[in-house]
Short mmCIF file of C-alpha atoms in Angstrom, two decimals:
data_model
loop_
_atom_site.label_atom_id
_atom_site.label_comp_id
_atom_site.label_asym_id
_atom_site.label_seq_id
_atom_site.Cartn_x
_atom_site.Cartn_y
_atom_site.Cartn_z
CA MET A 1 -13.72 3.04 13.25
CA THR A 2 -11.77 6.09 12.71
CA THR A 3 -12.00 8.65 15.46
CA ILE A 4 -12.24 12.29 14.12
CA PRO A 5 -9.06 14.30 14.37
CA ALA A 6 -9.35 16.98 17.31
CA PHE A 7 -8.36 20.34 16.06
CA GLN A 8 -7.80 22.96 18.19
CA HIS A 9 -9.44 26.69 17.37
CA HIS A 10 -7.81 29.81 18.86
CA GLU A 11 -8.76 33.09 19.13
CA ILE A 12 -5.38 34.23 18.49
CA PRO A 13 -4.56 37.11 15.78
CA THR A 14 -2.59 35.76 12.98
CA GLU A 15 -0.47 38.44 13.56
CA GLU A 16 0.49 36.75 16.81
CA ILE A 17 1.26 33.68 15.46
CA ASP A 18 3.57 35.16 13.07
CA ARG A 19 5.56 36.54 16.02
CA ARG A 20 5.58 33.38 17.19
CA GLU A 21 6.81 31.92 14.91
CA ARG A 22 9.28 34.26 14.61
CA VAL A 23 10.85 33.15 18.08
CA ASN A 24 10.20 29.12 17.57
CA ALA A 25 11.43 28.94 13.80
CA PRO A 26 15.00 29.94 15.03
CA LEU A 27 14.81 27.31 18.23
CA GLY A 28 13.80 24.56 15.63
CA ALA A 29 16.87 25.33 13.27
CA ALA A 30 18.86 25.21 16.51
CA LEU A 31 18.11 22.06 17.18
CA ARG A 32 18.15 20.36 13.89
CA GLU A 33 21.60 21.88 13.67
CA LEU A 34 22.67 20.20 17.10
CA THR A 35 21.15 16.97 15.30
CA GLU A 36 23.27 17.17 12.45
CA ALA A 37 26.05 18.26 14.71
CA THR A 38 25.67 15.20 17.19
CA ILE A 39 24.92 12.48 14.35
CA ARG A 40 28.68 13.62 12.48
CA ALA A 41 30.18 13.72 15.84
CA ASP A 42 33.87 12.96 16.10
CA VAL A 43 35.30 14.39 19.47
CA ASP A 44 36.15 13.07 22.56
CA ASP A 45 33.92 10.57 24.58
CA ASP A 46 34.17 13.38 27.40
CA VAL A 47 33.22 15.90 24.83
CA LEU A 48 29.65 13.75 24.08
CA ALA A 49 29.14 13.40 28.08
CA TRP A 50 29.27 17.23 28.48
CA ALA A 51 26.63 17.84 25.68
CA THR A 52 24.61 14.94 26.97
CA GLU A 53 25.01 16.28 30.15
CA ARG A 54 24.10 20.34 28.40
CA MET A 55 20.89 18.57 26.58
CA ALA A 56 19.35 17.50 29.73
CA GLU A 57 19.78 20.37 31.05
CA ILE A 58 17.94 22.14 28.47
CA THR A 59 15.23 19.65 28.36
CA ALA A 60 14.60 20.44 32.15
CA ARG A 61 13.92 23.77 31.94
CA LEU A 62 11.75 23.44 28.85
CA GLN A 63 9.60 20.98 30.86
CA GLU A 64 8.86 23.08 33.54
CA ARG A 65 5.48 24.08 31.15
CA GLN A 66 4.78 21.45 28.57
CA LEU A 67 1.85 20.78 26.43
CA ALA A 68 -0.43 18.06 27.77
CA GLY A 69 0.36 15.89 25.24
CA ALA A 70 1.58 16.32 21.46
CA PHE A 71 1.69 19.63 19.61
CA GLY A 72 -1.61 18.79 17.69
CA VAL A 73 -3.04 20.68 15.25
CA HIS A 74 -4.05 24.50 15.68
CA PHE A 75 -5.84 27.28 13.86
CA ASN A 76 -7.26 30.08 14.20
CA HIS A 77 -10.87 32.31 13.08
CA GLU A 78 -8.68 33.83 9.75
CA GLY A 79 -7.86 29.65 9.01
CA ARG A 80 -4.05 30.40 9.99
CA SER A 81 -2.64 27.23 11.00
CA TRP A 82 -0.01 25.90 12.79
CA HIS A 83 1.14 22.22 13.20
CA TRP A 84 4.66 23.03 14.92
CA GLY A 85 5.42 19.77 15.74
CA ASN A 86 4.82 17.88 12.53
CA ALA A 87 6.43 15.05 11.63
CA ALA A 88 7.52 16.28 7.86
CA ILE A 89 6.43 20.10 7.95
CA GLY A 90 6.79 20.92 11.55
CA LEU A 91 8.61 23.99 12.76
CA ARG A 92 10.33 22.67 15.72
CA ASN A 93 10.67 18.76 14.89
CA PRO A 94 14.01 17.77 13.68
CA VAL A 95 12.29 14.56 12.61
CA ALA A 96 10.54 16.95 9.79
CA PRO A 97 12.94 18.54 7.11
CA PRO A 98 10.92 20.47 7.35
CA MET A 99 9.23 20.14 3.70
CA GLN A 100 7.47 23.84 2.40
CA VAL A 101 5.08 22.85 -0.24
CA LEU A 102 3.99 24.91 -2.69
CA THR A 103 1.52 24.47 -4.76
CA GLY A 104 1.61 25.93 -8.52
CA GLU A 105 -0.94 27.88 -10.89
CA ASP A 106 -0.93 24.70 -13.22
CA GLY A 107 -2.26 22.55 -9.61
CA VAL A 108 1.34 20.56 -9.51
CA VAL A 109 2.14 20.65 -5.90
CA ARG A 110 6.40 20.83 -5.37
CA ALA A 111 8.47 21.30 -2.72
CA ASP A 112 12.62 21.21 -2.85
CA LEU A 113 14.26 20.73 0.40
CA ASP A 114 17.78 19.44 1.18
CA LEU A 115 18.55 16.14 3.06
CA LEU A 116 21.27 15.60 5.27
CA SER A 117 22.91 13.24 7.60
CA ARG A 118 19.82 12.18 9.57
CA TYR A 119 18.06 10.79 6.49
CA GLU A 120 20.82 8.41 5.37
CA GLY A 121 19.36 4.75 5.31
CA PRO A 122 21.95 2.96 2.61
CA PRO A 123 25.87 4.54 3.58
CA GLY A 124 25.17 8.19 1.84
CA HIS A 125 21.89 7.64 0.54
CA VAL A 126 18.20 8.61 1.37
CA HIS A 127 16.85 6.15 3.62
CA GLY A 128 13.76 4.11 1.33
CA GLY A 129 11.32 5.09 4.47
CA VAL A 130 11.84 8.44 4.00
CA THR A 131 10.96 9.03 0.63
CA ALA A 132 7.97 7.55 1.70
CA LEU A 133 7.17 9.78 4.87
CA LEU A 134 7.71 13.10 2.56
CA LEU A 135 6.19 11.79 -0.52
CA ASP A 136 2.77 10.33 1.19
CA HIS A 137 2.78 14.19 3.26
CA LEU A 138 3.26 15.88 -0.21
CA MET A 139 0.50 13.39 -1.91
CA GLY A 140 -1.77 14.51 1.33
CA VAL A 141 -1.24 17.92 0.44
CA THR A 142 -1.97 17.50 -3.35
CA ALA A 143 -5.12 15.58 -2.91
CA SER A 144 -7.22 18.08 0.02
CA ALA A 145 -6.61 20.63 -3.08
CA GLY A 146 -4.53 23.34 -0.66
CA ASN A 147 -6.82 22.52 2.05
CA ALA A 148 -9.62 23.01 0.75
CA ARG A 149 -10.40 19.21 1.75
CA PRO A 150 -9.16 16.78 4.12
CA THR A 151 -7.36 13.79 3.38
CA MET A 152 -6.22 10.69 4.68
CA THR A 153 -3.91 7.98 2.68
CA GLY A 154 -6.08 5.28 1.34
CA THR A 155 -3.23 3.54 -0.41
CA LEU A 156 0.36 4.31 -1.33
CA THR A 157 2.71 2.41 -3.66
CA LEU A 158 5.80 3.48 -4.49
CA ARG A 159 8.38 2.34 -6.89
CA TYR A 160 11.97 2.78 -6.43
CA ARG A 161 14.15 3.17 -9.49
CA ARG A 162 17.11 3.69 -7.49
CA LEU A 163 18.75 5.31 -4.60
CA THR A 164 18.69 8.80 -4.49
CA ARG A 165 21.44 10.34 -2.81
CA LEU A 166 21.72 12.60 -0.01
CA GLY A 167 21.37 16.67 -0.82
CA ARG A 168 18.79 18.20 -2.69
CA VAL A 169 15.72 16.47 -3.89
CA HIS A 170 12.75 17.52 -5.50
CA LEU A 171 9.41 16.13 -5.11
CA GLU A 172 6.18 16.91 -7.45
CA GLY A 173 2.43 15.59 -6.87
CA ARG A 174 -0.45 15.85 -9.36
CA ILE A 175 -4.38 14.91 -9.09
CA ILE A 176 -4.77 12.40 -12.11
CA GLY A 177 -8.66 11.32 -11.27
CA GLU A 178 -11.04 11.48 -8.68
CA GLU A 179 -14.24 9.46 -8.18
CA ARG A 180 -16.73 9.73 -5.22
CA ALA A 181 -14.51 10.46 -1.80
CA LYS A 182 -11.20 8.91 -3.49
CA VAL A 183 -8.64 10.71 -5.02
CA PHE A 184 -6.10 9.84 -7.01
CA VAL A 185 -2.74 11.46 -6.61
CA GLY A 186 0.54 10.73 -8.89
CA ALA A 187 4.30 11.83 -7.46
CA THR A 188 7.99 11.80 -8.39
CA LEU A 189 10.62 11.99 -6.19
CA SER A 190 14.26 13.17 -7.80
CA ASP A 191 17.56 13.83 -6.63
CA GLU A 192 20.29 15.96 -9.13
CA ASP A 193 20.41 12.80 -11.41
CA GLY A 194 16.71 12.41 -12.05
CA VAL A 195 13.35 10.49 -11.09
CA THR A 196 14.54 7.84 -8.24
CA VAL A 197 10.81 6.94 -6.86
CA GLU A 198 7.73 7.27 -8.29
CA ALA A 199 4.03 7.12 -6.15
CA ASP A 200 0.57 6.72 -6.45
CA GLY A 201 -1.80 6.86 -4.42
CA VAL A 202 -5.68 7.36 -3.31
CA PHE A 203 -6.69 9.81 -0.78
CA VAL A 204 -10.14 9.23 0.46
CA VAL A 205 -12.03 12.14 2.09
CA PRO A 206 -13.17 11.23 5.89
CA ARG A 207 -16.94 10.61 5.83
CA TRP A 208 -17.46 13.75 8.46
CA ALA A 209 -15.68 16.06 5.98
CA ARG A 210 -18.06 15.00 2.58
CA MET B 1 22.70 2.86 -12.75
CA THR B 2 23.04 2.11 -8.75
CA THR B 3 26.38 2.95 -6.82
CA ILE B 4 27.48 0.47 -4.92
CA PRO B 5 27.17 1.85 -1.04
CA ALA B 6 30.56 2.02 0.42
CA PHE B 7 30.35 0.35 3.74
CA GLN B 8 33.29 1.04 6.11
CA HIS B 9 35.20 -1.42 7.56
CA HIS B 10 38.02 -1.00 10.49
CA GLU B 11 39.75 -2.98 12.65
CA ILE B 12 37.89 -2.07 15.92
CA PRO B 13 37.28 -4.87 18.29
CA THR B 14 33.69 -5.35 19.07
CA GLU B 15 34.23 -4.73 22.72
CA GLU B 16 35.22 -0.98 21.73
CA ILE B 17 32.17 -0.77 19.95
CA ASP B 18 30.28 -2.14 22.92
CA ARG B 19 32.49 0.18 24.88
CA ARG B 20 31.48 3.41 22.32
CA GLU B 21 27.90 2.97 22.54
CA ARG B 22 27.68 2.91 25.99
CA VAL B 23 28.95 6.51 25.48
CA ASN B 24 26.48 7.25 22.16
CA ALA B 25 23.21 5.50 23.84
CA PRO B 26 22.58 8.43 26.63
CA LEU B 27 23.83 11.48 23.81
CA GLY B 28 21.44 9.84 21.48
CA ALA B 29 18.67 9.72 24.40
CA ALA B 30 19.53 13.15 25.51
CA LEU B 31 19.03 14.28 22.41
CA ARG B 32 15.18 12.36 21.92
CA GLU B 33 14.35 13.95 25.30
CA LEU B 34 15.46 17.03 24.07
CA THR B 35 13.41 17.06 21.02
CA GLU B 36 10.56 15.80 22.66
CA ALA B 37 10.34 18.50 25.39
CA THR B 38 10.96 21.45 22.41
CA ILE B 39 8.14 20.15 20.66
CA ARG B 40 5.78 19.91 23.45
CA ALA B 41 7.49 23.03 25.25
CA ASP B 42 4.95 25.71 26.69
CA VAL B 43 7.25 27.76 28.61
CA ASP B 44 7.35 31.60 27.67
CA ASP B 45 9.08 33.07 24.62
CA ASP B 46 12.65 34.15 26.80
CA VAL B 47 13.43 29.92 28.14
CA LEU B 48 12.83 29.53 24.16
CA ALA B 49 15.50 32.21 22.68
CA TRP B 50 17.38 30.49 26.25
CA ALA B 51 17.14 27.06 24.64
CA THR B 52 17.98 28.50 21.39
CA GLU B 53 21.61 29.50 22.48
CA ARG B 54 22.34 26.78 24.70
CA MET B 55 21.33 24.25 21.50
CA ALA B 56 24.11 26.36 19.21
CA GLU B 57 26.62 26.27 22.37
CA ILE B 58 26.56 22.12 22.34
CA THR B 59 26.32 22.47 18.48
CA ALA B 60 29.86 24.36 18.38
CA ARG B 61 31.54 22.11 20.92
CA LEU B 62 30.38 19.17 18.92
CA GLN B 63 31.50 20.80 15.83
CA GLU B 64 35.12 21.32 16.66
CA ARG B 65 35.40 17.87 14.61
CA GLN B 66 33.22 16.35 12.06
CA LEU B 67 33.15 13.40 10.00
CA ALA B 68 32.90 14.40 6.78
CA GLY B 69 29.70 13.43 5.59
CA ALA B 70 27.18 11.56 6.53
CA PHE B 71 27.76 8.87 9.52
CA GLY B 72 27.75 5.99 6.94
CA VAL B 73 27.72 2.23 7.75
CA HIS B 74 30.42 1.24 9.93
CA PHE B 75 31.50 -3.01 10.33
CA ASN B 76 34.33 -4.72 11.81
CA HIS B 77 36.03 -8.05 11.09
CA GLU B 78 33.81 -9.54 13.56
CA GLY B 79 30.91 -8.43 11.21
CA ARG B 80 29.69 -6.50 14.05
CA SER B 81 28.15 -3.33 12.80
CA TRP B 82 27.11 -0.23 13.70
CA HIS B 83 24.80 2.95 11.47
CA TRP B 84 24.44 5.26 14.42
CA GLY B 85 22.91 7.95 11.84
CA ASN B 86 20.63 6.02 10.30
CA ALA B 87 16.93 7.23 10.24
CA ALA B 88 15.24 4.32 11.56
CA ILE B 89 17.43 2.58 13.34
CA GLY B 90 20.65 5.23 14.09
CA LEU B 91 21.59 5.11 17.96
CA ARG B 92 22.53 9.20 17.86
CA ASN B 93 19.58 10.12 15.24
CA PRO B 94 16.13 11.57 16.75
CA VAL B 95 14.40 10.70 13.99
CA ALA B 96 14.94 7.34 14.29
CA PRO B 97 12.93 6.03 17.95
CA PRO B 98 15.50 3.98 17.25
CA MET B 99 13.65 0.55 16.22
CA GLN B 100 14.66 -2.69 17.31
CA VAL B 101 14.25 -5.04 14.91
CA LEU B 102 14.11 -9.00 16.36
CA THR B 103 13.64 -12.07 14.19
CA GLY B 104 11.96 -14.82 15.93
CA GLU B 105 12.16 -18.71 15.96
CA ASP B 106 9.17 -18.39 13.69
CA GLY B 107 11.19 -16.12 11.02
CA VAL B 108 8.72 -13.43 11.73
CA VAL B 109 10.31 -10.05 12.49
CA ARG B 110 8.73 -7.78 14.72
CA ALA B 111 9.50 -4.99 16.46
CA ASP B 112 7.61 -3.21 19.52
CA LEU B 113 7.84 0.48 19.89
CA ASP B 114 6.61 3.73 21.45
CA LEU B 115 5.97 6.24 18.62
CA LEU B 116 5.53 9.88 20.89
CA SER B 117 4.92 13.65 19.75
CA ARG B 118 8.03 13.55 16.83
CA TYR B 119 5.93 11.34 15.05
CA GLU B 120 2.69 13.33 14.77
CA GLY B 121 0.65 13.84 11.80
CA PRO B 122 -3.10 14.06 12.36
CA PRO B 123 -3.94 15.46 15.29
CA GLY B 124 -2.93 12.52 18.44
CA HIS B 125 -2.31 10.26 15.71
CA VAL B 126 1.33 9.04 13.74
CA HIS B 127 1.86 10.17 10.29
CA GLY B 128 1.02 8.02 7.75
CA GLY B 129 4.79 9.01 6.38
CA VAL B 130 6.44 7.61 9.20
CA THR B 131 4.30 4.57 9.19
CA ALA B 132 5.58 4.00 5.81
CA LEU B 133 9.32 4.75 6.96
CA LEU B 134 8.88 1.84 10.38
CA LEU B 135 7.58 -0.63 7.38
CA ASP B 136 9.86 -0.10 5.03
CA HIS B 137 12.78 -0.66 7.38
CA LEU B 138 11.47 -3.54 8.99
CA MET B 139 10.64 -5.29 5.84
CA GLY B 140 14.39 -4.74 4.42
CA VAL B 141 15.84 -5.99 7.20
CA THR B 142 12.94 -9.41 7.11
CA ALA B 143 13.66 -9.60 2.78
CA SER B 144 17.65 -9.47 3.87
CA ALA B 145 16.66 -12.63 6.44
CA GLY B 146 18.64 -11.58 9.00
CA ASN B 147 21.64 -9.22 7.01
CA ALA B 148 22.52 -12.61 5.29
CA ARG B 149 21.87 -10.36 2.08
CA PRO B 150 21.81 -6.89 1.06
CA THR B 151 18.59 -5.92 -0.66
CA MET B 152 16.64 -2.61 -1.70
CA THR B 153 13.75 -1.96 -1.70
CA GLY B 154 11.89 -2.50 -5.27
CA THR B 155 7.70 -1.54 -4.51
CA LEU B 156 6.36 -0.87 -1.32
CA THR B 157 2.48 -0.72 -1.37
CA LEU B 158 1.20 0.07 2.06
CA ARG B 159 -2.80 -0.04 2.73
CA TYR B 160 -4.47 2.27 5.51
CA ARG B 161 -7.03 0.64 7.23
CA ARG B 162 -6.95 3.56 9.74
CA LEU B 163 -5.19 5.88 12.06
CA THR B 164 -2.93 4.82 14.23
CA ARG B 165 -2.85 6.28 17.45
CA LEU B 166 0.39 7.98 19.14
CA GLY B 167 1.90 5.48 21.54
CA ARG B 168 2.78 1.94 21.68
CA VAL B 169 3.25 0.13 18.16
CA HIS B 170 4.10 -3.37 16.97
CA LEU B 171 5.37 -4.35 13.52
CA GLU B 172 5.70 -8.18 12.05
CA GLY B 173 7.04 -9.13 8.28
CA ARG B 174 7.64 -12.19 7.01
CA ILE B 175 8.94 -13.95 3.78
CA ILE B 176 5.68 -14.78 1.56
CA GLY B 177 7.98 -15.74 -1.52
CA GLU B 178 10.76 -15.66 -3.75
CA GLU B 179 11.94 -15.61 -6.83
CA ARG B 180 15.13 -15.19 -8.72
CA ALA B 181 16.86 -12.08 -6.91
CA LYS B 182 13.55 -10.76 -5.80
CA VAL B 183 11.80 -11.49 -2.24
CA PHE B 184 8.13 -10.92 -1.54
CA VAL B 185 7.73 -9.45 1.76
CA GLY B 186 3.85 -8.88 3.65
CA ALA B 187 4.11 -7.27 7.00
CA THR B 188 1.62 -5.24 9.40
CA LEU B 189 1.87 -2.25 12.04
CA SER B 190 -0.82 -2.73 14.64
CA ASP B 191 -1.64 0.10 17.14
CA GLU B 192 -2.99 -1.12 21.06
CA ASP B 193 -6.58 -1.88 19.24
CA GLY B 194 -5.72 -3.71 15.97
CA VAL B 195 -3.66 -3.78 12.68
CA THR B 196 -3.63 0.02 11.35
CA VAL B 197 -1.16 -0.57 7.81
CA GLU B 198 -0.72 -3.64 5.56
CA ALA B 199 2.19 -3.47 3.35
CA ASP B 200 3.69 -5.56 1.07
CA GLY B 201 6.94 -4.63 -0.30
CA VAL B 202 8.86 -6.29 -3.17
CA PHE B 203 13.07 -6.49 -2.63
CA VAL B 204 15.64 -6.87 -4.99
CA VAL B 205 19.23 -8.61 -4.12
CA PRO B 206 21.32 -5.59 -6.18
CA ARG B 207 23.62 -7.45 -9.18
CA TRP B 208 26.83 -7.25 -6.89
CA ALA B 209 25.67 -9.30 -3.77
CA ARG B 210 23.79 -12.19 -5.57
#
């Protein structure tokens, strides 16, 4: 039933991808800052209307040449990948913090990031669904054992101990078991006062990748 | 342990809030279009650099007067609320589609929305964590019975049947049981080929609201 994802292969040298990232990183950062400034704007309506028009001008210029669809996942012959549109880690995408996920020598997968105004749910706190988004992504990376194998989320269970404050958060995930094509992952998300969300996930290695 | 959320009360007439929404809706729409255009941009680096500079100019102007922190949740004496920064439904926030959640006369809570490029995970498909974000929000609204009572997510379980295609999705939630301060909610998310994610949640009415 599940479509095989269409990863796109390119004969682009890694150093050229690195160079393009140095152009796209400030672009994504500027869009995130603009998003934060828009949400927290307390200026007069005429300034908001001015900002609306200026945004439309930039959009029109960027639309002069667009990809046919969503950004997708790209990789080159050296295994370097780029997915600048990804909702959790995409460089160009303000939906993504972007999260940087690191695997330690102890096998624990970690991410530290600042959740700003655009992740709010209850006043001053992180939307519960945003913690789910971040945990799902980190747990997927954990299950894939450093991208050694693709995995898909099968079941995800989140237990919310208390609200998560906006600001610095820490995520940790580890593999707690494996059984045939299933990988069991445990993870937590913490704010500065400790663990706020506990998660368990069953990830599945898709048939085409076994 | 859980901090009582600080909802902010204002003596602003509902018609003035409606008027401000008519200014802020196009602002949010322009920022979403800019986000989509940025992710899908296939223009030369000098245009990306130009866009980066223009974004910074708008940011600077909006930063001339900013709210002290995140947007928060506001309401007036008539019970009209506004939360333009919310990560699922915030008018100003491109993290939010924004989702519009409607409760039917049959008690079923529904949302229909288009998930564009910024919600991508696997190529051409919705990030699993984004489906979690949307389901968590819709299920919270379901549990709160049309905002008749505040609820917080206790436990959320998501079962991923298959990948969700980017594009039109439909969400449905309903209360399947109640027990003291707990509300049990079931929900699904579907793309045009049917249900892709099933969810069960236990929501809790916080002590201060019982």
